[in-house]
Short mmCIF file of C-alpha atoms in Angstrom, two decimals:
data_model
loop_
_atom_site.label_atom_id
_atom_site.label_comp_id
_atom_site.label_asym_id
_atom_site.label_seq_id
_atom_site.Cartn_x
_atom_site.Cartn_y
_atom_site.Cartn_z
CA UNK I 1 0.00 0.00 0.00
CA UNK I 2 0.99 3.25 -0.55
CA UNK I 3 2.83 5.28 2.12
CA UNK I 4 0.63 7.42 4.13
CA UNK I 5 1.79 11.11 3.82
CA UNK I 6 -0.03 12.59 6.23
CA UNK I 7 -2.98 12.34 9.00
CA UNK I 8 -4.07 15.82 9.07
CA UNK I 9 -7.44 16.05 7.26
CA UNK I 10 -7.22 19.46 6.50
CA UNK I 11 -4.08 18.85 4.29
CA UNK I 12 -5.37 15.56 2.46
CA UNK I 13 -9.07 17.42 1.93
CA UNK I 14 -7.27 20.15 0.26
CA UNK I 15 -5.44 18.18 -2.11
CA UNK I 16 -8.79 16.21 -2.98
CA UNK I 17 -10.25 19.75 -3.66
CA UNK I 18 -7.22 20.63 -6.05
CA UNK I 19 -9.82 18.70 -8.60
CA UNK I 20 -12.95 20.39 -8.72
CA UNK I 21 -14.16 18.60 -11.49
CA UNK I 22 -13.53 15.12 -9.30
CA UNK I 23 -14.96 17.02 -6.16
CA UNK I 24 -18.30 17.39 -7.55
CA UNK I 25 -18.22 13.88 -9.22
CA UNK I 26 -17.38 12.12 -6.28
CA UNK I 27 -19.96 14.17 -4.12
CA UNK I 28 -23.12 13.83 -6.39
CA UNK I 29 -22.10 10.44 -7.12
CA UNK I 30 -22.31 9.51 -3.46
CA UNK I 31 -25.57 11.34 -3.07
CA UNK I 32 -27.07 9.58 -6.05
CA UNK I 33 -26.19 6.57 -3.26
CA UNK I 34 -28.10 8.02 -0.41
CA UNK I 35 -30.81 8.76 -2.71
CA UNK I 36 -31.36 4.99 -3.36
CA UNK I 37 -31.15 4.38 0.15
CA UNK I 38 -34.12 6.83 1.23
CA UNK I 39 -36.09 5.38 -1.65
CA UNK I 40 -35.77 1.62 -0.99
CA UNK I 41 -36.23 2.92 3.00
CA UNK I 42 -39.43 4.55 2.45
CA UNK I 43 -40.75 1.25 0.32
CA UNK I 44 -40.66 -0.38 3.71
CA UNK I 45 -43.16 0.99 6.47
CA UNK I 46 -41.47 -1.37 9.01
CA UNK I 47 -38.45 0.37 8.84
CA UNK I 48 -37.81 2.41 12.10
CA UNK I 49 -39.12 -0.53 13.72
CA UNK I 50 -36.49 -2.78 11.84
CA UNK I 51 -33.92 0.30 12.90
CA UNK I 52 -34.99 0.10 16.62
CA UNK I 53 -34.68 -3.61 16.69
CA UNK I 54 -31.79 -3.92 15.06
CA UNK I 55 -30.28 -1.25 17.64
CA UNK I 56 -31.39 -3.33 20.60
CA UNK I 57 -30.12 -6.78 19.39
CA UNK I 58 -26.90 -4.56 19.30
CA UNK I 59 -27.03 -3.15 22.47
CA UNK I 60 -27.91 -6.42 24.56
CA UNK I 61 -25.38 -8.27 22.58
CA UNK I 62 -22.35 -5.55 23.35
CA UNK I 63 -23.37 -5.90 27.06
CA UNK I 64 -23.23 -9.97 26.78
CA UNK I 65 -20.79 -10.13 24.64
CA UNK I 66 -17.91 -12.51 26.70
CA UNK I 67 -20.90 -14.76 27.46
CA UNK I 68 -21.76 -14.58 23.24
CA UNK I 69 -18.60 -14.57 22.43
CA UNK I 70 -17.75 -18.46 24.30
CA UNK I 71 -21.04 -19.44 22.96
CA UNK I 72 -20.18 -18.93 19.16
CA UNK I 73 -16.55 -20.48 19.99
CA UNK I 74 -18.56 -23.89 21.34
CA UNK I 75 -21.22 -24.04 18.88
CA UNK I 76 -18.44 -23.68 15.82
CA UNK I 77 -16.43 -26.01 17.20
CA UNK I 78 -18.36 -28.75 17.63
CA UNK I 79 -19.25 -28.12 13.66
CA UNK I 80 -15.83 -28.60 13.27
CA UNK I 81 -14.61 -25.00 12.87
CA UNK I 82 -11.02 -24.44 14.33
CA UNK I 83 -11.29 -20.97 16.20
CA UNK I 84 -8.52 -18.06 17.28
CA UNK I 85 -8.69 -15.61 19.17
CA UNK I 86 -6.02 -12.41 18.63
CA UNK I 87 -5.63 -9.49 21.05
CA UNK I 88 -4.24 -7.49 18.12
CA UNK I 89 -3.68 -6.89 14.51
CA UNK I 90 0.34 -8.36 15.21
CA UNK I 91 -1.36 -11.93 16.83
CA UNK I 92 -4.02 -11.70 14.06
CA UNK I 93 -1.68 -11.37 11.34
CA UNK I 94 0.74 -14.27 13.25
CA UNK I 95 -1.98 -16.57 13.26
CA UNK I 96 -3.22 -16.11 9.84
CA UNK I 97 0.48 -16.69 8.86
CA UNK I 98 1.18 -19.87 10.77
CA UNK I 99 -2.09 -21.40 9.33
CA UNK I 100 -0.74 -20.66 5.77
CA UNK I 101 2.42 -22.00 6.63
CA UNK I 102 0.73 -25.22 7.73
CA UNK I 103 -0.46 -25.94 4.63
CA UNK I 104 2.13 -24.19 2.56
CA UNK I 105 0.06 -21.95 1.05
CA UNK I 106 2.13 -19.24 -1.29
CA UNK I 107 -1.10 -17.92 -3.43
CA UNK I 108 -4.85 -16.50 -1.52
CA UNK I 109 -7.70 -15.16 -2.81
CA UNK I 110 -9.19 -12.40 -0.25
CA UNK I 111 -12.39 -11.05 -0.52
CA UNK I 112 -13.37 -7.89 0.88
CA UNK I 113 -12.69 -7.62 4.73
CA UNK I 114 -11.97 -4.33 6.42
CA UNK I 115 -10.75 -6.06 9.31
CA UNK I 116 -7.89 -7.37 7.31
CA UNK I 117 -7.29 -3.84 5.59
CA UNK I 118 -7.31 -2.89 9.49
CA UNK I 119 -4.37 -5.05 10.67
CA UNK I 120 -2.82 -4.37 6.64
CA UNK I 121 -2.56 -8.40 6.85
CA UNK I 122 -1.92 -7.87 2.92
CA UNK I 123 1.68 -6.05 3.42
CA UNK I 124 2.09 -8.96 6.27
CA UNK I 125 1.70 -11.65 4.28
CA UNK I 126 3.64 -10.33 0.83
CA UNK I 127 6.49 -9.44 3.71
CA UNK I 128 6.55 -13.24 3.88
CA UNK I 129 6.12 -14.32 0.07
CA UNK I 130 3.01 -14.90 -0.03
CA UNK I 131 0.56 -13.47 -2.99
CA UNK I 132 -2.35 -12.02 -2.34
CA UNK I 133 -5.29 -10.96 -4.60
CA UNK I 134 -8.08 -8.99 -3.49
CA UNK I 135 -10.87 -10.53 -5.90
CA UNK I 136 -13.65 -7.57 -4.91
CA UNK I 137 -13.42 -5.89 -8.36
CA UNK I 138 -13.07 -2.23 -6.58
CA UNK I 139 -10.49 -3.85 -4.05
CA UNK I 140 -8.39 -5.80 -7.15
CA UNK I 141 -8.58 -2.02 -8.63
CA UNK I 142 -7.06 -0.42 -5.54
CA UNK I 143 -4.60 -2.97 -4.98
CA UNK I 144 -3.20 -3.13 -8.26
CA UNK I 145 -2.85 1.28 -7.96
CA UNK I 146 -1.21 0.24 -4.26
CA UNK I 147 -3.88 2.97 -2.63
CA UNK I 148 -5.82 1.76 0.32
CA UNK I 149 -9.50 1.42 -0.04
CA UNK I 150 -11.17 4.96 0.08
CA UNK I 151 -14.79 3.60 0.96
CA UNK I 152 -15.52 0.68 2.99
CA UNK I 153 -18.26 -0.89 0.37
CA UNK I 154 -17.06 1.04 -2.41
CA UNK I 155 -13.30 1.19 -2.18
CA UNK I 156 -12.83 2.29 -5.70
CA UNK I 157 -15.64 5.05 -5.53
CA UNK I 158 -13.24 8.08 -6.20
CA UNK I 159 -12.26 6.44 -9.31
CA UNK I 160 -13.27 7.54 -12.90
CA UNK I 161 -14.05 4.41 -15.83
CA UNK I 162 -10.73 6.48 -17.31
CA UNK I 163 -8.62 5.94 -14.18
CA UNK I 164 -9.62 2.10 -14.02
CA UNK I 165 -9.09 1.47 -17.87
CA UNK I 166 -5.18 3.25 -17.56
CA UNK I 167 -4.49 0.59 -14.75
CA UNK I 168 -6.12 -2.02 -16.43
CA UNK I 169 -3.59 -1.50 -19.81
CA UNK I 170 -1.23 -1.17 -17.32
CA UNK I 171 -1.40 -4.20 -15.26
CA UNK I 172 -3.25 -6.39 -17.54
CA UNK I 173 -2.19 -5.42 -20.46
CA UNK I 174 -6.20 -3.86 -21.99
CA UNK I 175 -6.50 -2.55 -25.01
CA UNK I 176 -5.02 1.47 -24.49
CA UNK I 177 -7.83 4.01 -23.94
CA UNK I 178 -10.90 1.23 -24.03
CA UNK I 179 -13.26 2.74 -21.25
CA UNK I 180 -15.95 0.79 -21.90
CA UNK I 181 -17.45 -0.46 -18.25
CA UNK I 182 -18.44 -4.04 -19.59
CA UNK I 183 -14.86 -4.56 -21.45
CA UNK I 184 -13.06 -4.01 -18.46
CA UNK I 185 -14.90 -6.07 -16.37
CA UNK I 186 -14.91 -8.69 -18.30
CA UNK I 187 -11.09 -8.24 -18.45
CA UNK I 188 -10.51 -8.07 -14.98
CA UNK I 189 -12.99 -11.19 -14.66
CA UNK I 190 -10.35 -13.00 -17.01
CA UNK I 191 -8.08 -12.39 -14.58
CA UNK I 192 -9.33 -13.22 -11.16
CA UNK I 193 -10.38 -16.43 -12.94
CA UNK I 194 -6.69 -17.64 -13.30
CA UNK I 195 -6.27 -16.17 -9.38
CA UNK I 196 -9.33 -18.54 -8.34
CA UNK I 197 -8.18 -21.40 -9.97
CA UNK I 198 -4.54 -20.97 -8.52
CA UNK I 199 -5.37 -20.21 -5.03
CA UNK I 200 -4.17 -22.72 -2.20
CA UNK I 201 -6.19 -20.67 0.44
CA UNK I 202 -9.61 -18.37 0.38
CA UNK I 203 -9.91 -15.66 3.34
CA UNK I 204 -13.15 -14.11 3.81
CA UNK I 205 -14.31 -11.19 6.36
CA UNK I 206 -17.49 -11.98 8.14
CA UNK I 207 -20.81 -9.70 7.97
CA UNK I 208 -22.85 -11.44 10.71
CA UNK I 209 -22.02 -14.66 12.73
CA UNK I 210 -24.78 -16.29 15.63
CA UNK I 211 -24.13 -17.44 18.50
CA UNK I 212 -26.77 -19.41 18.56
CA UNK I 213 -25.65 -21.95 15.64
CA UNK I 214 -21.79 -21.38 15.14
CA UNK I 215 -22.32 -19.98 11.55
CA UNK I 216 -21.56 -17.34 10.12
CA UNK I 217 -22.31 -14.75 7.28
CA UNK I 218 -20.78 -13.44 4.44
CA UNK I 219 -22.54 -10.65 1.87
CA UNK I 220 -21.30 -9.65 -1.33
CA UNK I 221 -22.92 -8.43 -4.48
CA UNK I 222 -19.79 -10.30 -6.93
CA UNK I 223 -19.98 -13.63 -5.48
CA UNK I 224 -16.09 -13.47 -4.82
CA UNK I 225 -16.25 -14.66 -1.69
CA UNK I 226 -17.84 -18.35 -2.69
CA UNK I 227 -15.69 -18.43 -5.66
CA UNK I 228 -12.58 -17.80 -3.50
CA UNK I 229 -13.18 -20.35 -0.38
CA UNK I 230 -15.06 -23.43 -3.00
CA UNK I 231 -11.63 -24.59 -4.82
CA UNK I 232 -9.04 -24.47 -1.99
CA UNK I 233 -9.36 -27.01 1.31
CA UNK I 234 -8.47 -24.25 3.70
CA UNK I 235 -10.80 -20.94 4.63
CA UNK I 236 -9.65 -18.51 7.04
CA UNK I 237 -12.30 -16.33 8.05
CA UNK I 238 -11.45 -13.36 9.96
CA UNK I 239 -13.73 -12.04 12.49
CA UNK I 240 -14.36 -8.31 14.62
CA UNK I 241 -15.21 -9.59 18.09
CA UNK I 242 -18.36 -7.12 17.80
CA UNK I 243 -19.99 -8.69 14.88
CA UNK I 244 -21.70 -11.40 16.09
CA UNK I 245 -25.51 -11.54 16.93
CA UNK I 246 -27.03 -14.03 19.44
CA UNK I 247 -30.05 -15.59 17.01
CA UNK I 248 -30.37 -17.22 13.58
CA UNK I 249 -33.86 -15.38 14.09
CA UNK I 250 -32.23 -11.77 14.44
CA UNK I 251 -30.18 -12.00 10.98
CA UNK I 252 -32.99 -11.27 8.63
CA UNK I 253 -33.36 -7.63 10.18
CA UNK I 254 -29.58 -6.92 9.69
CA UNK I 255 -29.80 -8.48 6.26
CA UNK I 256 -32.67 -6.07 5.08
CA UNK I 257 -31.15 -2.97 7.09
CA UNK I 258 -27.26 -4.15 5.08
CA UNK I 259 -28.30 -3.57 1.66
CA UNK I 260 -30.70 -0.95 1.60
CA UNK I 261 -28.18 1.15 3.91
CA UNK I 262 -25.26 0.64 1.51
CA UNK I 263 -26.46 0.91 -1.84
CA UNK I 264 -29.96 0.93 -2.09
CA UNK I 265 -31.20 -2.75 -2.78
CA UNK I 266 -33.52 -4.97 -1.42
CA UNK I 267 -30.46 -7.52 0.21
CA UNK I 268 -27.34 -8.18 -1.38
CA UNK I 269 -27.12 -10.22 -4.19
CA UNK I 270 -25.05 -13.35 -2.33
CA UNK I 271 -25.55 -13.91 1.91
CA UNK I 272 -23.56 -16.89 1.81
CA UNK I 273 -23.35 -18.87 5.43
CA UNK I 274 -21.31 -20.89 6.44
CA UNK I 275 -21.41 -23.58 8.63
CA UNK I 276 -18.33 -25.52 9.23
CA UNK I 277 -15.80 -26.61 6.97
CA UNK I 278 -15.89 -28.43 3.63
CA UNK I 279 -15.70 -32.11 3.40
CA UNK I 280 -11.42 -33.24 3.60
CA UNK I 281 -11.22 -29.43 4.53
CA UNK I 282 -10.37 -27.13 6.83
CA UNK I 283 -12.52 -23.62 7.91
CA UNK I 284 -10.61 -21.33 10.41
CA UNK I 285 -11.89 -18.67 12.32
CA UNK I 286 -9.78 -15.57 13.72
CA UNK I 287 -11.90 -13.17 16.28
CA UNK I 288 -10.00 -10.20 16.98
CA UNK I 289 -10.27 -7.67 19.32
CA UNK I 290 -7.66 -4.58 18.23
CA UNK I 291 -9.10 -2.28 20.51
CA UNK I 292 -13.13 -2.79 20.38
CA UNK I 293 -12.81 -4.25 24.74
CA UNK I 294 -11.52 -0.60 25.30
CA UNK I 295 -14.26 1.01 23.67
CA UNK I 296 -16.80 -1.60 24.55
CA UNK I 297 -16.12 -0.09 28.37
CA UNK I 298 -16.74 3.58 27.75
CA UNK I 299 -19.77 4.91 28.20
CA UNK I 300 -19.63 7.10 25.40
CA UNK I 301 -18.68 5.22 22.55
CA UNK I 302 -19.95 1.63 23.06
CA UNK I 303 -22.54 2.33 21.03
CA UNK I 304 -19.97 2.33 17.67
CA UNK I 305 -19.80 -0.81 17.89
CA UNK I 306 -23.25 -1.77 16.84
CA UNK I 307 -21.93 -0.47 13.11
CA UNK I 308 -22.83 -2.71 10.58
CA UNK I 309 -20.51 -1.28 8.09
CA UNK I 310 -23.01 -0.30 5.46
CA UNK I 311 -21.35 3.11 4.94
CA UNK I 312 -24.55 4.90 5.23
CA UNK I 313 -23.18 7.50 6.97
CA UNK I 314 -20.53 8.20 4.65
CA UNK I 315 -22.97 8.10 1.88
CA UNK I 316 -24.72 10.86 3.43
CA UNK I 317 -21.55 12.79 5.06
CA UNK I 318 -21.64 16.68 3.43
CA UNK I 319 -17.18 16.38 4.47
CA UNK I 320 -16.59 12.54 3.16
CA UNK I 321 -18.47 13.49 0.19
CA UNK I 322 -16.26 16.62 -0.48
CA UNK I 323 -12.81 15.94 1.11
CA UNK I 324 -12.92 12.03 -0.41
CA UNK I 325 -11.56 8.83 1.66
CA UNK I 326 -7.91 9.02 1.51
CA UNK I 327 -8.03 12.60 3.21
CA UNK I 328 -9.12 10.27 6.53
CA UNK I 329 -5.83 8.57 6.16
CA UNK I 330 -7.44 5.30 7.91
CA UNK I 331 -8.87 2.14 6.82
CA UNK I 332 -12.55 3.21 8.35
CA UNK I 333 -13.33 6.46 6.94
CA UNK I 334 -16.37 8.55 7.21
CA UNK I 335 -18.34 9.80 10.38
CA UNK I 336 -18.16 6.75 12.17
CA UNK I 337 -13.93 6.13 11.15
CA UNK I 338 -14.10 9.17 12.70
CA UNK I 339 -15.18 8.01 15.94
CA UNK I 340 -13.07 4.73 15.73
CA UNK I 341 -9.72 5.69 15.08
CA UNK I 342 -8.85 8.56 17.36
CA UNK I 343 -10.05 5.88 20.15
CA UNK I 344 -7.64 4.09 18.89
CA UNK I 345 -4.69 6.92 17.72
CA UNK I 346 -5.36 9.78 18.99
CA UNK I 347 -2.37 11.60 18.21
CA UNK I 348 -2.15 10.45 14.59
CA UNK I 349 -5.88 10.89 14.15
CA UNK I 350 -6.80 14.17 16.24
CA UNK I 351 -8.10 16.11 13.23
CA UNK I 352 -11.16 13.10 12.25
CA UNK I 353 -13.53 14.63 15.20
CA UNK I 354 -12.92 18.50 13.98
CA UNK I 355 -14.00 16.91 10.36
CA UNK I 356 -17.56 17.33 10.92
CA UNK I 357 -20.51 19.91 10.73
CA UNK I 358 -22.51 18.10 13.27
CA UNK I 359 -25.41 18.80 10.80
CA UNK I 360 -26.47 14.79 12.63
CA UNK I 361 -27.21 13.24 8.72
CA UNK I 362 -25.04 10.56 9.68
CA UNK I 363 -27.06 9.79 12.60
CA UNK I 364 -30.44 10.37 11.08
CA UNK I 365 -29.13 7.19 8.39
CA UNK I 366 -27.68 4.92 10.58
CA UNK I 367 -29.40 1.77 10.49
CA UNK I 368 -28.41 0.61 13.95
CA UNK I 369 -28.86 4.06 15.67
CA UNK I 370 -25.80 4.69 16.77
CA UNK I 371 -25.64 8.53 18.08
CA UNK I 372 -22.14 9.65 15.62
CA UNK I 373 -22.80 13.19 15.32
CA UNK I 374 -22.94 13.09 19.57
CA UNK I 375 -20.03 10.89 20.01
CA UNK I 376 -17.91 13.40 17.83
CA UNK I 377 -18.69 16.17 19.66
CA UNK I 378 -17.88 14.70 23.07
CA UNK I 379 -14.43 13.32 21.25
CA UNK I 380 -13.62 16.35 20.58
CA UNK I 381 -13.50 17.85 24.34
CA UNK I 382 -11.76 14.58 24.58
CA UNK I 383 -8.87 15.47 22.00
CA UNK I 384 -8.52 18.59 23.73
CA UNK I 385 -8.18 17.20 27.28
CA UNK I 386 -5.36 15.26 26.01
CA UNK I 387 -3.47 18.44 24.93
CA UNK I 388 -3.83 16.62 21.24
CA UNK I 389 -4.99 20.36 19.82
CA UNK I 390 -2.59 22.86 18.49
CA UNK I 391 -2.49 26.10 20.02
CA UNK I 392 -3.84 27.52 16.46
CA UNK I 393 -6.99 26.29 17.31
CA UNK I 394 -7.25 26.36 21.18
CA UNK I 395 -6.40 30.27 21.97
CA UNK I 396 -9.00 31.43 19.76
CA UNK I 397 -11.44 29.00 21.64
CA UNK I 398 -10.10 30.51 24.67
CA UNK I 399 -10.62 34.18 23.77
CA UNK I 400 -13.79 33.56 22.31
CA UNK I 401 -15.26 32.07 25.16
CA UNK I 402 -13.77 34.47 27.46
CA UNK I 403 -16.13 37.43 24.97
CA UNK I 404 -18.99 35.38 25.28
CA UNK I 405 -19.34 35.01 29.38
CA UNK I 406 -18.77 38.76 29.22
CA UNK I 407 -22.13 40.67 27.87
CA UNK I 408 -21.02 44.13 27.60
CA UNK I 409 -17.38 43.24 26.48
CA UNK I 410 -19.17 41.39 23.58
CA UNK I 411 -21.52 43.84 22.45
CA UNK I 412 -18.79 46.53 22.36
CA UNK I 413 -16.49 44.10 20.46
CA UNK I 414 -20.04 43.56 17.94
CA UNK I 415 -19.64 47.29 17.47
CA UNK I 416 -15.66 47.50 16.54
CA UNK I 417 -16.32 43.93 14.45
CA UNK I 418 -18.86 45.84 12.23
CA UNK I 419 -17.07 48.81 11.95
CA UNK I 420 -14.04 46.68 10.24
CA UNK I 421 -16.00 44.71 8.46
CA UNK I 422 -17.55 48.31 6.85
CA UNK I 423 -13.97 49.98 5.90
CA UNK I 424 -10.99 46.85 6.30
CA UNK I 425 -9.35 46.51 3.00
CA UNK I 426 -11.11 42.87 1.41
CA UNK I 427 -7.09 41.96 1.01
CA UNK I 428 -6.46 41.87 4.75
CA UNK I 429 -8.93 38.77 4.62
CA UNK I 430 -8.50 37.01 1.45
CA UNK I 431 -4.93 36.59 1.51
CA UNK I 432 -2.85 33.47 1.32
CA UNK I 433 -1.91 33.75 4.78
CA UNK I 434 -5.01 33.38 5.82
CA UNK I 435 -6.21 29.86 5.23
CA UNK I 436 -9.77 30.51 6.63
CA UNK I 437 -10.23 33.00 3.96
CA UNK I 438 -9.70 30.70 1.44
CA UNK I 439 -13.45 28.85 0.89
CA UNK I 440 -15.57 31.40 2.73
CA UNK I 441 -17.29 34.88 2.37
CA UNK I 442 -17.97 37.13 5.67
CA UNK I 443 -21.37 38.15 5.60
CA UNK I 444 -22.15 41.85 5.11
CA UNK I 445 -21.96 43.72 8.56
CA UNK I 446 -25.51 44.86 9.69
CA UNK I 447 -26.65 48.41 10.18
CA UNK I 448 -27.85 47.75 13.10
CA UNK I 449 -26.82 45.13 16.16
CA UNK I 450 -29.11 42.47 17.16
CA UNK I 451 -29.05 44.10 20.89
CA UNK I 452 -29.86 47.46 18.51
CA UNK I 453 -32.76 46.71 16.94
CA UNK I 454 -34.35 44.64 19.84
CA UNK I 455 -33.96 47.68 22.07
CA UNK I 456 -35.73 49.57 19.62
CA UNK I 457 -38.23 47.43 19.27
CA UNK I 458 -39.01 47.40 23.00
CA UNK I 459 -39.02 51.14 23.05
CA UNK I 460 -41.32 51.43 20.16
CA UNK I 461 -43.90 48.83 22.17
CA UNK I 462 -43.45 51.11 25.17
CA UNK I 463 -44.18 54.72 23.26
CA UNK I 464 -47.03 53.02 21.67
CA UNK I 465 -48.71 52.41 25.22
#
């Protein structure tokens, strides 16, 4: 993957905005997205109750979820399934490695798992010699342009049909300038054939695994994942401790809440469970917790981890939609990546909470409730408590909200504010050395105060007595 230059969102947002003419693609592109999803929403009258369920079955299993968790491990087991457990992305990655070793496995087939883009168990593994092939068209499309995925269910969504063809001819040698959509997937379905029918192991994420049975779930719209874990003996699944559900009963909610929330269709177009391994085979599952026992203990942001990872709220997102994914500089981007990785980083990551209008979209889409536009604001007191913010941004804070407990000193500051605002020279604003200046307009100053006009409204009221 391609080094990461830097975590400041600010920076990355403005060099997505260097392209206008992407900008505006990539934002009514993803709107065109959300618009789907409010359609097929409102085509179901059950669906705040499927939201409020869904929510619930969340919550309960989050406060359960050791109890769940030793459940799923006995009831896969005794179907045969061989099950890990990994503190971190270093034991994930180990274990993942050792099982591939085993069976000295040099080629895998991968589909589309954001845990494994989380612990980069794709740099891991080629550190060791091992080929790796993403076979999620967008994914294969990213890896082969060694960029990180900039959308968690569309990872190639800042990509033009131009873009994708010059890799293509690049990589797999396409005809030079072809841009036609159903050419170049059928060439890049060419190739992930050969990768299928070469690979010694298939890894999978998981969607949704129960308790209750020891199953588990996997949704994608390609059918990459059954292609990838049919030919070889060995399947390594590999497993967020927080999605797991305790019923076979509760999956149909999620699975009508997955779909609609992500792209705007009924359910995806393969939910492919699994249920122990193949016959002379072997199915391995790796549940990893990276983090999610930290954050499954505070108050204030247990409630991310009832995320589904639809990418609703990215969809919807007025910043992801303008600043792009790879301005987040993490594998989870959006409103909710914005939550998860300063828990986890906070010193690389301290600019994610500040990348929000708190307009509460996110939020309002959710299909498991969770509260994002309230978590970022109480991150961001967070961030601050732990000195993370520059002084750039914390002495203005500071002065401002030393004006605002003082009445008088603010009105007569009001006064001088217009006055400037009338007569400053527009250059001593919109200059290059002042980076707010950049995007924004002042509004026109007022003749008149607020705290002007009311008082001579009251007076009016009292001469007309």
């Amino acid at each position: 993957m391609s080094a990461i230059k830097s975590y400041d969102h600010p920076t990355n947002a403005n060099q997505f905005n260097q392209d206008q003419d992407r900008t505006h693609w990539h934002d009514s592109s993803l709107w065109f997205i959300r618009e789907k999803r409010d359609r097929m929403s409102k085509s179901l009258p059950e669906w705040e109750t499927l939201r409020s369920c869904a929510s619930q079955i969340k919550a309960h299993t989050v406060s359960k979820l050791a109890d769940y968790l030793e459940e799923f491990e006995k009831n896969a087991t005794a179907r045969g399934v061989q099950v890990h457990w990994a503190k971190d992305a270093e034991e994930h990655n180990q274990i993942v490695l050792e099982i591939l070793r085993k069976h000295q496995a040099k080629r895998i087939v991968k589909s589309k798992s954001m845990l494994t883009e989380e612990c980069h168990l794709n740099p891991w593994l080629e550190k060791h010699g091992i080929e790796v092939v993403d076979t999620d068209l967008g994914e294969r499309i990213v890896q082969l342009r060694q960029e990180p995925p900039s959308h968690i269910v569309m990872p190639a969504i800042h990509l033009k049909k131009e873009d994708v063809s010059n890799t293509f001819h690049e990589h797999l040698q396409t005809e030079k300038g072809n841009n036609d959509p159903n050419y170049l997937t059928e060439s890049a379905r060419q190739h992930l054939r050969q990768k299928f029918c070469q690979a010694d192991v298939g890894i999978t994420g998981v969607n949704f695994a129960i308790a209750e049975t020891g199953g588990f779930v996997v949704c994608t719209n390609e059918g990459n994942a059954d292609l990838g874990v049919s030919l070889p003996k060995v399947h390594i699944a590999c497993m967020g401790i927080e999605k797991l559900i305790p019923k076979a009963d509760h999956l149909s909610i999620f699975l009508r809440l997955l779909a609609r929330s992500a792209t705007g269709q009924p359910i995806t177009t393969y939910s492919s469970h699994f249920h122990g391994p193949v016959e002379g085979g072997e199915l391995h599952i790796v549940l990893v917790d990276n983090g999610r026992s930290k954050i499954m203990n505070s108050d204030d942001y247990r409630n991310s981890l009832k995320c589904i990872r639809c990418g609703a709220c990215m969809n919807t997102c007025p910043v992801y939609r303008r600043s792009g994914g790879h301005s987040y500089a993490a594998t989870v981007p959006g409103p909710i990546g914005s939550i998860l990785n300063p828990l986890r980083d906070a010193k690389h990551h301290k600019t994610l909470p500040f990348a929000c209008t708190l307009c509460g979209s996110c939020s309002d889409v959710c299909p498991v409730k969770i509260n994002l536009h309230e978590q970022l604001l109480t991150l961001r007191t967070e961030v601050k408590n732990q000195k993370q913010l520059p002084m750039s941004k914390t002495l203005p804070m500071r002065i401002a909200s030393y004006v605002f407990q003082r009445p008088k000193l603010y009105a007569w500051l009001g006064g001088i504010g217009k006055f400037f605002l009338r007569t400053m020279p527009r250059f001593l604003i919109y200059n290059p050395l002042n980076p707010w200046g950049r995007h924004r307009e002042m509004p026109e100053a007022p003749p008149e105060s607020f705290r002007q006009q009311y008082a001579q409204r009251a007076k009016k009221k009292s001469d007309d007595r």
